[in-house]
CSV table of C-alpha atoms in Angstrom, one decimal:
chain,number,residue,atom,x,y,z
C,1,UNK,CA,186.2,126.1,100.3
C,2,UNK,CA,185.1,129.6,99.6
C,3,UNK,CA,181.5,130.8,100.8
C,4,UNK,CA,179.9,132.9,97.9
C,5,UNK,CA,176.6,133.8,100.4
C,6,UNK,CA,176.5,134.8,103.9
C,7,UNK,CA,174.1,133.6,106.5
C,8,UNK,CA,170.9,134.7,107.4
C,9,UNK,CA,171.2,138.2,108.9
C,10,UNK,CA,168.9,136.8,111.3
C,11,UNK,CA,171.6,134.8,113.3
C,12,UNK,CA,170.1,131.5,111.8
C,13,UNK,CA,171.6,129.4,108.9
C,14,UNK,CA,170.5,130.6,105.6
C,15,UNK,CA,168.5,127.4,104.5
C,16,UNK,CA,170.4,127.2,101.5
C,17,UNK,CA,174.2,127.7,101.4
C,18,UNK,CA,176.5,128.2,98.3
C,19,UNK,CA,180.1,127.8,98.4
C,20,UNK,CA,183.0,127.1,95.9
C,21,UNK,CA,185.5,124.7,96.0
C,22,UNK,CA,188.9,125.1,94.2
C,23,UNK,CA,189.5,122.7,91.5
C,24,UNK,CA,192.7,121.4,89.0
C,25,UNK,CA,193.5,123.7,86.6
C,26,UNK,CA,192.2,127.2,87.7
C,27,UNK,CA,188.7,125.7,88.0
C,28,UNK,CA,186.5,125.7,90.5
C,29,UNK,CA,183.4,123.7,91.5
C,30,UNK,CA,180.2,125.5,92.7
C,31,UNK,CA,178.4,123.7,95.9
C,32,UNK,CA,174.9,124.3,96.4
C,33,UNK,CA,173.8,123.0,99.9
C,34,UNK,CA,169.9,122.6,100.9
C,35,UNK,CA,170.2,123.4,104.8
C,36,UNK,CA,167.3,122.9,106.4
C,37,UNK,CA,168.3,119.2,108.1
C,38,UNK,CA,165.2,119.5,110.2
C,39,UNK,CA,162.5,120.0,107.3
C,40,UNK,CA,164.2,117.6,105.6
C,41,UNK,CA,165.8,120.0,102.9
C,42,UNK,CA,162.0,121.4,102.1
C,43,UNK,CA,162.1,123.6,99.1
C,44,UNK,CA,160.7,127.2,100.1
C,45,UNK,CA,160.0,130.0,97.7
C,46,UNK,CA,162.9,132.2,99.0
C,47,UNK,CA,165.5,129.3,98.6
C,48,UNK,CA,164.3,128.3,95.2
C,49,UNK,CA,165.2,132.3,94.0
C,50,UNK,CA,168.4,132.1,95.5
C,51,UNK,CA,169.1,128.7,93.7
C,52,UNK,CA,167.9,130.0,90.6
C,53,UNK,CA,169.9,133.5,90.7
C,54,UNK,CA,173.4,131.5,91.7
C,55,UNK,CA,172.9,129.4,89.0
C,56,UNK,CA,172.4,131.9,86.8
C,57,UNK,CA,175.9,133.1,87.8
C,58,UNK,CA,177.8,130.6,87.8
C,59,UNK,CA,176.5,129.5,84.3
C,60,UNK,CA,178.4,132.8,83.3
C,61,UNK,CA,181.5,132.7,85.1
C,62,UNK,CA,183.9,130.9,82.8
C,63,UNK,CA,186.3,128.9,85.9
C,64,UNK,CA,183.1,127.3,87.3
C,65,UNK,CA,183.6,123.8,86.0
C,66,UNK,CA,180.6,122.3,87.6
C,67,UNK,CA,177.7,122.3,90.0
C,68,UNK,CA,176.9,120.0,92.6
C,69,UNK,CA,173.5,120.0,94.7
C,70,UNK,CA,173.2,118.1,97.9
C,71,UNK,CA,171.1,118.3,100.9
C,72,UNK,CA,172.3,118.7,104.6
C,73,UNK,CA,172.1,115.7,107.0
C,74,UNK,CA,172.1,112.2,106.2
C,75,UNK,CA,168.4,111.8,105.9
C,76,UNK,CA,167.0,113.8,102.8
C,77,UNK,CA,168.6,115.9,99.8
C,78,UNK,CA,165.1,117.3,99.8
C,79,UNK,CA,161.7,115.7,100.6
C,80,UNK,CA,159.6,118.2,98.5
C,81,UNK,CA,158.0,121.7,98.7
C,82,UNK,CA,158.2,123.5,101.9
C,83,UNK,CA,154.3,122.8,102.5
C,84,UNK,CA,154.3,124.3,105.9
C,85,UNK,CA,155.3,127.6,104.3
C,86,UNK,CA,152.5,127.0,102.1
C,87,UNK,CA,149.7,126.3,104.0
C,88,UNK,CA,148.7,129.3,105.3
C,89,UNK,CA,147.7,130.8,101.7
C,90,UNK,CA,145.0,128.1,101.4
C,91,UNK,CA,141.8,128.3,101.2
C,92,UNK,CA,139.7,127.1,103.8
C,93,UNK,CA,136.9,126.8,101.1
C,94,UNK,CA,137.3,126.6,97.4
C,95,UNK,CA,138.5,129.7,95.6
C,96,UNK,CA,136.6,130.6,92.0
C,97,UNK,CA,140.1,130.5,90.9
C,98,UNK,CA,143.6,129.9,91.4
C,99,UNK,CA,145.3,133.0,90.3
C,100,UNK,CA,143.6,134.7,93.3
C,101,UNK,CA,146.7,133.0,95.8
C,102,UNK,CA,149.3,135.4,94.8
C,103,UNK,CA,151.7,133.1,97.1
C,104,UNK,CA,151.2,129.8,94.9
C,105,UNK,CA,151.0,130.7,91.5
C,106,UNK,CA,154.7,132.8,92.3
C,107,UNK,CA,155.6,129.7,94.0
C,108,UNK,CA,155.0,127.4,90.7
C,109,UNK,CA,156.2,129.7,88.5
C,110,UNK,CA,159.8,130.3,90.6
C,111,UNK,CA,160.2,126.5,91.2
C,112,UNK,CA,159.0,125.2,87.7
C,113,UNK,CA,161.6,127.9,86.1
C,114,UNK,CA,164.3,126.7,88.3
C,115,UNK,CA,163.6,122.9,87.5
C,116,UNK,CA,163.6,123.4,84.0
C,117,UNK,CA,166.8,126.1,84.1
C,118,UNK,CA,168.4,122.9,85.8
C,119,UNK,CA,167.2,120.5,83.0
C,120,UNK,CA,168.6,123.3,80.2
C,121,UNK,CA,171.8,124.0,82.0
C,122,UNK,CA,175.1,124.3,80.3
C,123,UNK,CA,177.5,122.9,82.8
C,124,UNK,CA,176.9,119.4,84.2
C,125,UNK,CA,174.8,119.2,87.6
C,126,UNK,CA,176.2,116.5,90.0
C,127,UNK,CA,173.1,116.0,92.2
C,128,UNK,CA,174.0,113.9,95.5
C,129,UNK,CA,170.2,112.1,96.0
C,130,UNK,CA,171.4,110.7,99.1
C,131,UNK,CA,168.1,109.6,101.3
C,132,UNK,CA,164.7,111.4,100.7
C,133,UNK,CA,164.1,112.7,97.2
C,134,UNK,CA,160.4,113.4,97.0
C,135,UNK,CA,158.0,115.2,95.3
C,136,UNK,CA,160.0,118.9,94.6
C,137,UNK,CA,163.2,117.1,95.4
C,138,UNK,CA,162.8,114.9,92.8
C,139,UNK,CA,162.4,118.2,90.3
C,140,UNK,CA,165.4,119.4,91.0
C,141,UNK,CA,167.0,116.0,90.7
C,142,UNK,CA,165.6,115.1,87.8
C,143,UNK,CA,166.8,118.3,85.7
C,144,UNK,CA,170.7,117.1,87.0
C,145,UNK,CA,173.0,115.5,84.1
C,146,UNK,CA,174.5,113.3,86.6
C,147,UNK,CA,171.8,112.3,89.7
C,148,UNK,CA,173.3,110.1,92.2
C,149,UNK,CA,171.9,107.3,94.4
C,150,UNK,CA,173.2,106.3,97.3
C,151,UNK,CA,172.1,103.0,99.7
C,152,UNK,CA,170.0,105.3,101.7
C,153,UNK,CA,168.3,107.0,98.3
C,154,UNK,CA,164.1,106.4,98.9
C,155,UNK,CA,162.5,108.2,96.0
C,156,UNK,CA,158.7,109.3,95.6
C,157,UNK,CA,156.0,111.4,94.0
C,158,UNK,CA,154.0,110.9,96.7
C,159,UNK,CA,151.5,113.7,96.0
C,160,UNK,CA,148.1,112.1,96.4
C,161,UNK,CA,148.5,111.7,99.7
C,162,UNK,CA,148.2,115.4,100.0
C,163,UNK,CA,145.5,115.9,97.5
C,164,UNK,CA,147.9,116.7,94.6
C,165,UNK,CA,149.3,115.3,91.3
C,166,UNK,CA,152.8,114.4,90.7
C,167,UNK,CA,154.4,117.9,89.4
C,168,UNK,CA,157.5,119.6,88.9
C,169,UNK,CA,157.8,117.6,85.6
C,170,UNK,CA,156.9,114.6,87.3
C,171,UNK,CA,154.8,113.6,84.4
C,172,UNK,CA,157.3,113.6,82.0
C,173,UNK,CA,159.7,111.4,83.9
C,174,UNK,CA,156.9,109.2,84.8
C,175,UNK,CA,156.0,108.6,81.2
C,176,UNK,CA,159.6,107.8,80.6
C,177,UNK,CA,159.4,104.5,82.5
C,178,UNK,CA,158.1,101.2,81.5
C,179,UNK,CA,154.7,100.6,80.7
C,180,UNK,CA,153.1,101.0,83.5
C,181,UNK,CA,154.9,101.7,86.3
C,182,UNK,CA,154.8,105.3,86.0
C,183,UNK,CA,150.9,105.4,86.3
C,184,UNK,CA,151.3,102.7,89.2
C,185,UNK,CA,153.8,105.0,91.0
C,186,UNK,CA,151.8,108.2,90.4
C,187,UNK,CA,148.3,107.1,91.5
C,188,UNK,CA,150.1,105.3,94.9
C,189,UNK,CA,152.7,107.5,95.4
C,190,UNK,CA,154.5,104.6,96.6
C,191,UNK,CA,158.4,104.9,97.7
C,192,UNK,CA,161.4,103.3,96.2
C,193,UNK,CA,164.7,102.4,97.2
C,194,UNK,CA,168.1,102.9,95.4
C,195,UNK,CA,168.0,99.5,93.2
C,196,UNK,CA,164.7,100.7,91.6
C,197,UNK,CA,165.6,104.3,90.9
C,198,UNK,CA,169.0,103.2,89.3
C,199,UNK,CA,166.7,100.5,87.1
C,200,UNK,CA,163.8,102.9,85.8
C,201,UNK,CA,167.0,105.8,85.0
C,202,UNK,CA,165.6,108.2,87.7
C,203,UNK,CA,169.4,108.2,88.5
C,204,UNK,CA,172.2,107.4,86.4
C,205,UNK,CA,174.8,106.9,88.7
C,206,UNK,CA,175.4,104.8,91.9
C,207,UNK,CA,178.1,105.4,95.1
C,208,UNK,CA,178.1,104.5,98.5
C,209,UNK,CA,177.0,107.1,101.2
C,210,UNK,CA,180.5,106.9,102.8
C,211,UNK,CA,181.8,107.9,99.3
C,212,UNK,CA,180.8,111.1,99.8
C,213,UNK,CA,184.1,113.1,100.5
C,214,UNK,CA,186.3,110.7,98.4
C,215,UNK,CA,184.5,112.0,95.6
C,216,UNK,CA,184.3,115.6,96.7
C,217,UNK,CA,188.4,115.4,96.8
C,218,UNK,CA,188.6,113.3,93.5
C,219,UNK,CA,186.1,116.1,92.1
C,220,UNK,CA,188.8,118.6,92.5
C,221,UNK,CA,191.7,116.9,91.4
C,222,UNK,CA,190.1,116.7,87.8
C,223,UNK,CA,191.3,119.1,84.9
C,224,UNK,CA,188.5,120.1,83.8
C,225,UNK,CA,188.2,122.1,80.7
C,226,UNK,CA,186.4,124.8,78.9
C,227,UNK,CA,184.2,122.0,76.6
C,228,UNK,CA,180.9,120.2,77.9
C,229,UNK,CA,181.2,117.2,76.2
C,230,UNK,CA,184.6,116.6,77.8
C,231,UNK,CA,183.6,117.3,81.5
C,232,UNK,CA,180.4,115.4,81.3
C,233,UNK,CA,182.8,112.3,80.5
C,234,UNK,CA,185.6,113.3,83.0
C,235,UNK,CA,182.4,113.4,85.6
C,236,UNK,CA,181.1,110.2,84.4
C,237,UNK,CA,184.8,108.8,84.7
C,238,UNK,CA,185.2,109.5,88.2
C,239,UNK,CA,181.4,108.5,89.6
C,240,UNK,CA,182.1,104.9,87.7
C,241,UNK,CA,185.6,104.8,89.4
C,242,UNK,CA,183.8,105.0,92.6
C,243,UNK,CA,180.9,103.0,92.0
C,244,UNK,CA,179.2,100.3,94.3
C,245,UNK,CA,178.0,97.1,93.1
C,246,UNK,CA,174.8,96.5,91.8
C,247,UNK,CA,172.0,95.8,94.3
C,248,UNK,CA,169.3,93.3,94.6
C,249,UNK,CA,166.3,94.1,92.2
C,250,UNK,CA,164.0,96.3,94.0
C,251,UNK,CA,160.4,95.6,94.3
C,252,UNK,CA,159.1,97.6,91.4
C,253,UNK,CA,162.0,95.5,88.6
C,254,UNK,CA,160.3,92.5,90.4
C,255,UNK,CA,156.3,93.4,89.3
C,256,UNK,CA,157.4,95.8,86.8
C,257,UNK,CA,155.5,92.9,84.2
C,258,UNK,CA,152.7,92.8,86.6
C,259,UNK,CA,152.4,96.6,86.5
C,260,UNK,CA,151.8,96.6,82.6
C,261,UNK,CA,148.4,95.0,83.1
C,262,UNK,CA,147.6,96.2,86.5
C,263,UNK,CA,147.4,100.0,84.9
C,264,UNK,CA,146.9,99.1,81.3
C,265,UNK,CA,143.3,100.8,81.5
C,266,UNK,CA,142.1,104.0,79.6
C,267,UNK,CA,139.5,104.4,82.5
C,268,UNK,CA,141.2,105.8,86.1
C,269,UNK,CA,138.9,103.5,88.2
C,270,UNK,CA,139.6,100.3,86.4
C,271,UNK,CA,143.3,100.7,87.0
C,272,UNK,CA,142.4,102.0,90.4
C,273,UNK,CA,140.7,98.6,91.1
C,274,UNK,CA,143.3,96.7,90.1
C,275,UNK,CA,146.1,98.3,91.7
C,276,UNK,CA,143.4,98.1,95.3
C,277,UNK,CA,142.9,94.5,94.7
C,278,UNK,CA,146.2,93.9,95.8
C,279,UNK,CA,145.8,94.7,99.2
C,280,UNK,CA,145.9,90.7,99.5
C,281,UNK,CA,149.1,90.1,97.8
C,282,UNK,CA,151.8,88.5,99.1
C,283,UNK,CA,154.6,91.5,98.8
C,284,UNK,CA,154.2,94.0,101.7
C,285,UNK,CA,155.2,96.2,99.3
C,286,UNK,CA,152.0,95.4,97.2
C,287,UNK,CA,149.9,95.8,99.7
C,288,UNK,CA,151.7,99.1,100.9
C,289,UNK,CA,151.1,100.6,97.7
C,290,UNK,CA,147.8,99.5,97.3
C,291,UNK,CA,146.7,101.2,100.9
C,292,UNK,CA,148.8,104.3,100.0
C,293,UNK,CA,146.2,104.3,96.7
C,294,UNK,CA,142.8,103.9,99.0
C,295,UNK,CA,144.0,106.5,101.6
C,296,UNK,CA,144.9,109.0,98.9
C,297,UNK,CA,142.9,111.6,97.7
C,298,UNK,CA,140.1,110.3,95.1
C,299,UNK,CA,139.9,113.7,93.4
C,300,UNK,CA,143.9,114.0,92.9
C,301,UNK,CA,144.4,110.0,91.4
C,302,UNK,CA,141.6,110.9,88.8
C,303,UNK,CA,144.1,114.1,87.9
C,304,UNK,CA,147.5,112.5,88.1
C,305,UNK,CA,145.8,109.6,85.8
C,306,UNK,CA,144.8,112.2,83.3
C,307,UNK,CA,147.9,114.8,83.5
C,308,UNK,CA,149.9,111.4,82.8
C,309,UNK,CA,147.6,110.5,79.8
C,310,UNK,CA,147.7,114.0,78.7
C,311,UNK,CA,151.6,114.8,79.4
C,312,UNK,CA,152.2,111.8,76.8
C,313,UNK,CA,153.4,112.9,73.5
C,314,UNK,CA,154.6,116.9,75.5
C,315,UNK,CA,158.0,118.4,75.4
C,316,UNK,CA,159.3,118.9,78.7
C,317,UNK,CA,158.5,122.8,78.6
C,318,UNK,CA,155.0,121.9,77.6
C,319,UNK,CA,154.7,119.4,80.3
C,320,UNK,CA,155.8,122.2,83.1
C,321,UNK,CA,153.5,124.6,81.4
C,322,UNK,CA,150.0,121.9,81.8
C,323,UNK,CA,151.6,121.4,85.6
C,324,UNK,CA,151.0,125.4,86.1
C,325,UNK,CA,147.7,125.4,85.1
C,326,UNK,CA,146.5,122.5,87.2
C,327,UNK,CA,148.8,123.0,90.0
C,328,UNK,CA,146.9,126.7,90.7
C,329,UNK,CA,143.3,125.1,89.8
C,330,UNK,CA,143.8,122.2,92.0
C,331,UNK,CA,145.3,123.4,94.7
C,332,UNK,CA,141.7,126.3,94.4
C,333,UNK,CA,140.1,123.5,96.1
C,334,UNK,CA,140.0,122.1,99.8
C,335,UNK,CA,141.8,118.6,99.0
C,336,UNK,CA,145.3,120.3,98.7
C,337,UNK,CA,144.8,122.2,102.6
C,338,UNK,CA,143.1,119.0,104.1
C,339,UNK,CA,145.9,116.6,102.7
C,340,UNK,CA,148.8,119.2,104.4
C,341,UNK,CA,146.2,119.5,107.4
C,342,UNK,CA,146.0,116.1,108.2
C,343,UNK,CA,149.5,114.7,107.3
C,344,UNK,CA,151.9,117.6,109.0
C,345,UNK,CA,150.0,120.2,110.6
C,346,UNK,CA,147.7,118.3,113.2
C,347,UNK,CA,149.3,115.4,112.2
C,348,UNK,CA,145.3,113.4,112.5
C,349,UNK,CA,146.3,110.9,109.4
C,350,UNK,CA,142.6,111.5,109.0
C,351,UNK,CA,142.3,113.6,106.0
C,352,UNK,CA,138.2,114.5,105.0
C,353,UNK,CA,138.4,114.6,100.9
C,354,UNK,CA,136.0,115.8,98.8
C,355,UNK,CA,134.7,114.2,97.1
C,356,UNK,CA,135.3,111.1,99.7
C,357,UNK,CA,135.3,108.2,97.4
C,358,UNK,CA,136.1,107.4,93.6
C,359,UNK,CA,133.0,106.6,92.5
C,360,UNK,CA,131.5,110.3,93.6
C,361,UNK,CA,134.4,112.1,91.3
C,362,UNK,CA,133.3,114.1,88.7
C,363,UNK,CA,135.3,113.6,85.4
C,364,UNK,CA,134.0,116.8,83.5
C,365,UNK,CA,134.9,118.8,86.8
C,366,UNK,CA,138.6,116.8,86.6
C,367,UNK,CA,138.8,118.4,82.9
C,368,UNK,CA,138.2,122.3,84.1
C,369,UNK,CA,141.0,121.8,86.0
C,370,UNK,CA,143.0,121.9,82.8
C,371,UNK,CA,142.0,125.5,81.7
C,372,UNK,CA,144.0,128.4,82.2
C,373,UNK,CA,142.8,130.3,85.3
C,374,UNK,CA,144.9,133.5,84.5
C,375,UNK,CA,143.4,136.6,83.2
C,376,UNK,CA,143.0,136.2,79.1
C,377,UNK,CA,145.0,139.3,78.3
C,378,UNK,CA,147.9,137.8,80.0
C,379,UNK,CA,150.5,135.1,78.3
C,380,UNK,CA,151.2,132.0,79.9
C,381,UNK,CA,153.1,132.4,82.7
C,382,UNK,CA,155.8,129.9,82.1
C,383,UNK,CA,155.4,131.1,78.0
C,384,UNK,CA,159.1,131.7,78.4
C,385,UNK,CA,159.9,128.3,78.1
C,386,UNK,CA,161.9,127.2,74.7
């Protein structure tokens, strides 16, 4: 294996390593490694650059074959944003706009570019979602031609809980699932294991955890060649050599009937309602969910119902571009702070939102939060996108 970045001059562990690894033929396979184990892979600002930019160069050097994105540890390839890095540019009351935190709308625009540079890549993208893959894990995954569960794989958009909306393309994944359960999973940010990510096509690909350097040695024993279409099916050929057999239906194939008419609502609270009703059903995972929904934030599951609804008939860059805009107007107000204040920074569980219940949440103010917040003279800032 040959290491194509140093560490941190600092004498720490650069939190996200990239390395190459020699393959058949003259090839070679590029490794990107999330590496902050003890954040649980979160994405920062600086490592999302560095991602992009290696990328970027490997996508031009002819004898890399392939990339492959993992996470270091056994518990997450990446568990989301790094919000502790993020919480200090927020305001402690509501800004008149979201372009004023310089931090956040670089932040977006560096992660959204990477997610969708990932989507639009050349060379296939082996991403290893062993364990967590939540919220800004999941947009990096999600862009991969070949995304991986494992056993261990628990996936999320768990945003709400924090006073956000399922982003980093969320909404067009979500839309792609079966009638209904994208809406449920976005307004409960709910968690799902490896049987129901392989079933709604969040992955497309399934190995066991142990498989992991079996594969990395069958990986470079490939002949790869110089043609897309022919490594994406050599790749495909060796993740369904090493495949592991199907798994019981998860909880979400179970209700995913029930989940049509729970959410089948053009007004938020209705489905909101339904999906709270079911604190008295009989699967604990029901009645997870449905407590995950009445201790999220009221504000942010009136947005991530109308971004879905919205997000509907988008391309993906147009999707990424209406994220932008209401990921700098929503996170201009308080819920986004109090969600990261009471969840990991005093760690209270006790987050105040504002408004505090569904019934005080204004839908024209939901709306604003759709309008560009940049100055007018200015393009968008993700206009870039094909």
């Amino acid at each position: 294996m040959k290491a194509s970045r140093p560490q941190a001059g600092s004498g720490e562990p650069a939190p996200v390593l990239f390395s190459t690894l020699p393959a058949a033929g003259g090839y070679n396979l590029g490794l990107i490694t999330l590496n902050q184990p003890q954040a649980l892979n979160g994405l920062s600002l600086d490592m999302a650059r560095a991602m992009s930019a290696q990328l970027a160069a490997w996508e031009s050097d002819p004898t890399i074959a392939m990339v492959i994105m993992r996470g270091a540890g056994e518990k997450a390839f990446c568990a989301g944003g790094d919000l502790q890095a993020i919480y200090p540019s927020l305001p402690q009351t509501p800004y008149a706009s979201g372009w004023q935190n310089e931090y956040l709308r670089t932040f977006f625009q560096v992660e959204y570019t990477l997610d969708y540079q990932i989507h639009c890549y050349s060379k296939p993208v082996l991403c290893w979602a062993n364990g967590i893959v939540m919220g800004g894990g999941a947009g990096l995954m999600m862009g991969a031609s070949h995304r991986v569960c494992t056993e261990t794989t628990r996936f999320a958009m768990p945003e709400i809980v924090i006073g956000l909306f399922p982003d980093v393309a969320g909404n067009w994944l979500l839309n792609r699932m079966p009638q209904g359960v994208g809406r449920f999973l976005a307004l409960t940010g709910s968690i799902i294991n490896a049987s129901d990510t392989h079933y709604l096509g969040i992955v497309n690909h399934r190995l066991a955890s142990s498989t992991w350097p079996v594969l990395l040695q069958r990986l470079q024993a490939v002949r790869w060649h110089d043609n897309r279409a022919s490594n994406d099916a050599l790749l495909d050929a060796c993740l369904d050599d090493l495949k592991m057999p199907a798994l019981p239906p998860g909880p979400v194939q179970q209700h995913a009937q029930a989940m049509a008419d729970w959410a089948n609502a053009s007004d938020w609270r209705v489905v909101y309602r339904n999906i709270a009703a079911l604190e008295s059903a009989d699967d604990p995972w029901l009645v997870q969910s449905a407590q995950r929904l009445r201790h999220g934030c009221p504000a942010a599951i009136a947005l991530a119902f109308q971004t879905l609804t919205r997000a509907k008939t988008m391309s993906l860059a147009q999707v990424f571009q209406m994220e932008y805009t209401v990921a700098l107007n929503a996170t201009a107000r308080t819920d986004f702070r109090e969600g990261i204040r009471a969840l990991l920074i005093e760690k209270t569980g006790n987050p105040r939102w504002s408004p505090p219940s569904i019934e005080q949440v204004d839908d024209d103010v939901i709306a604003t939060l759709f309008e560009p917040t940049w100055p007018a003279s200015q393009p968008h800032p993700l206009a870039t996108m094909a």
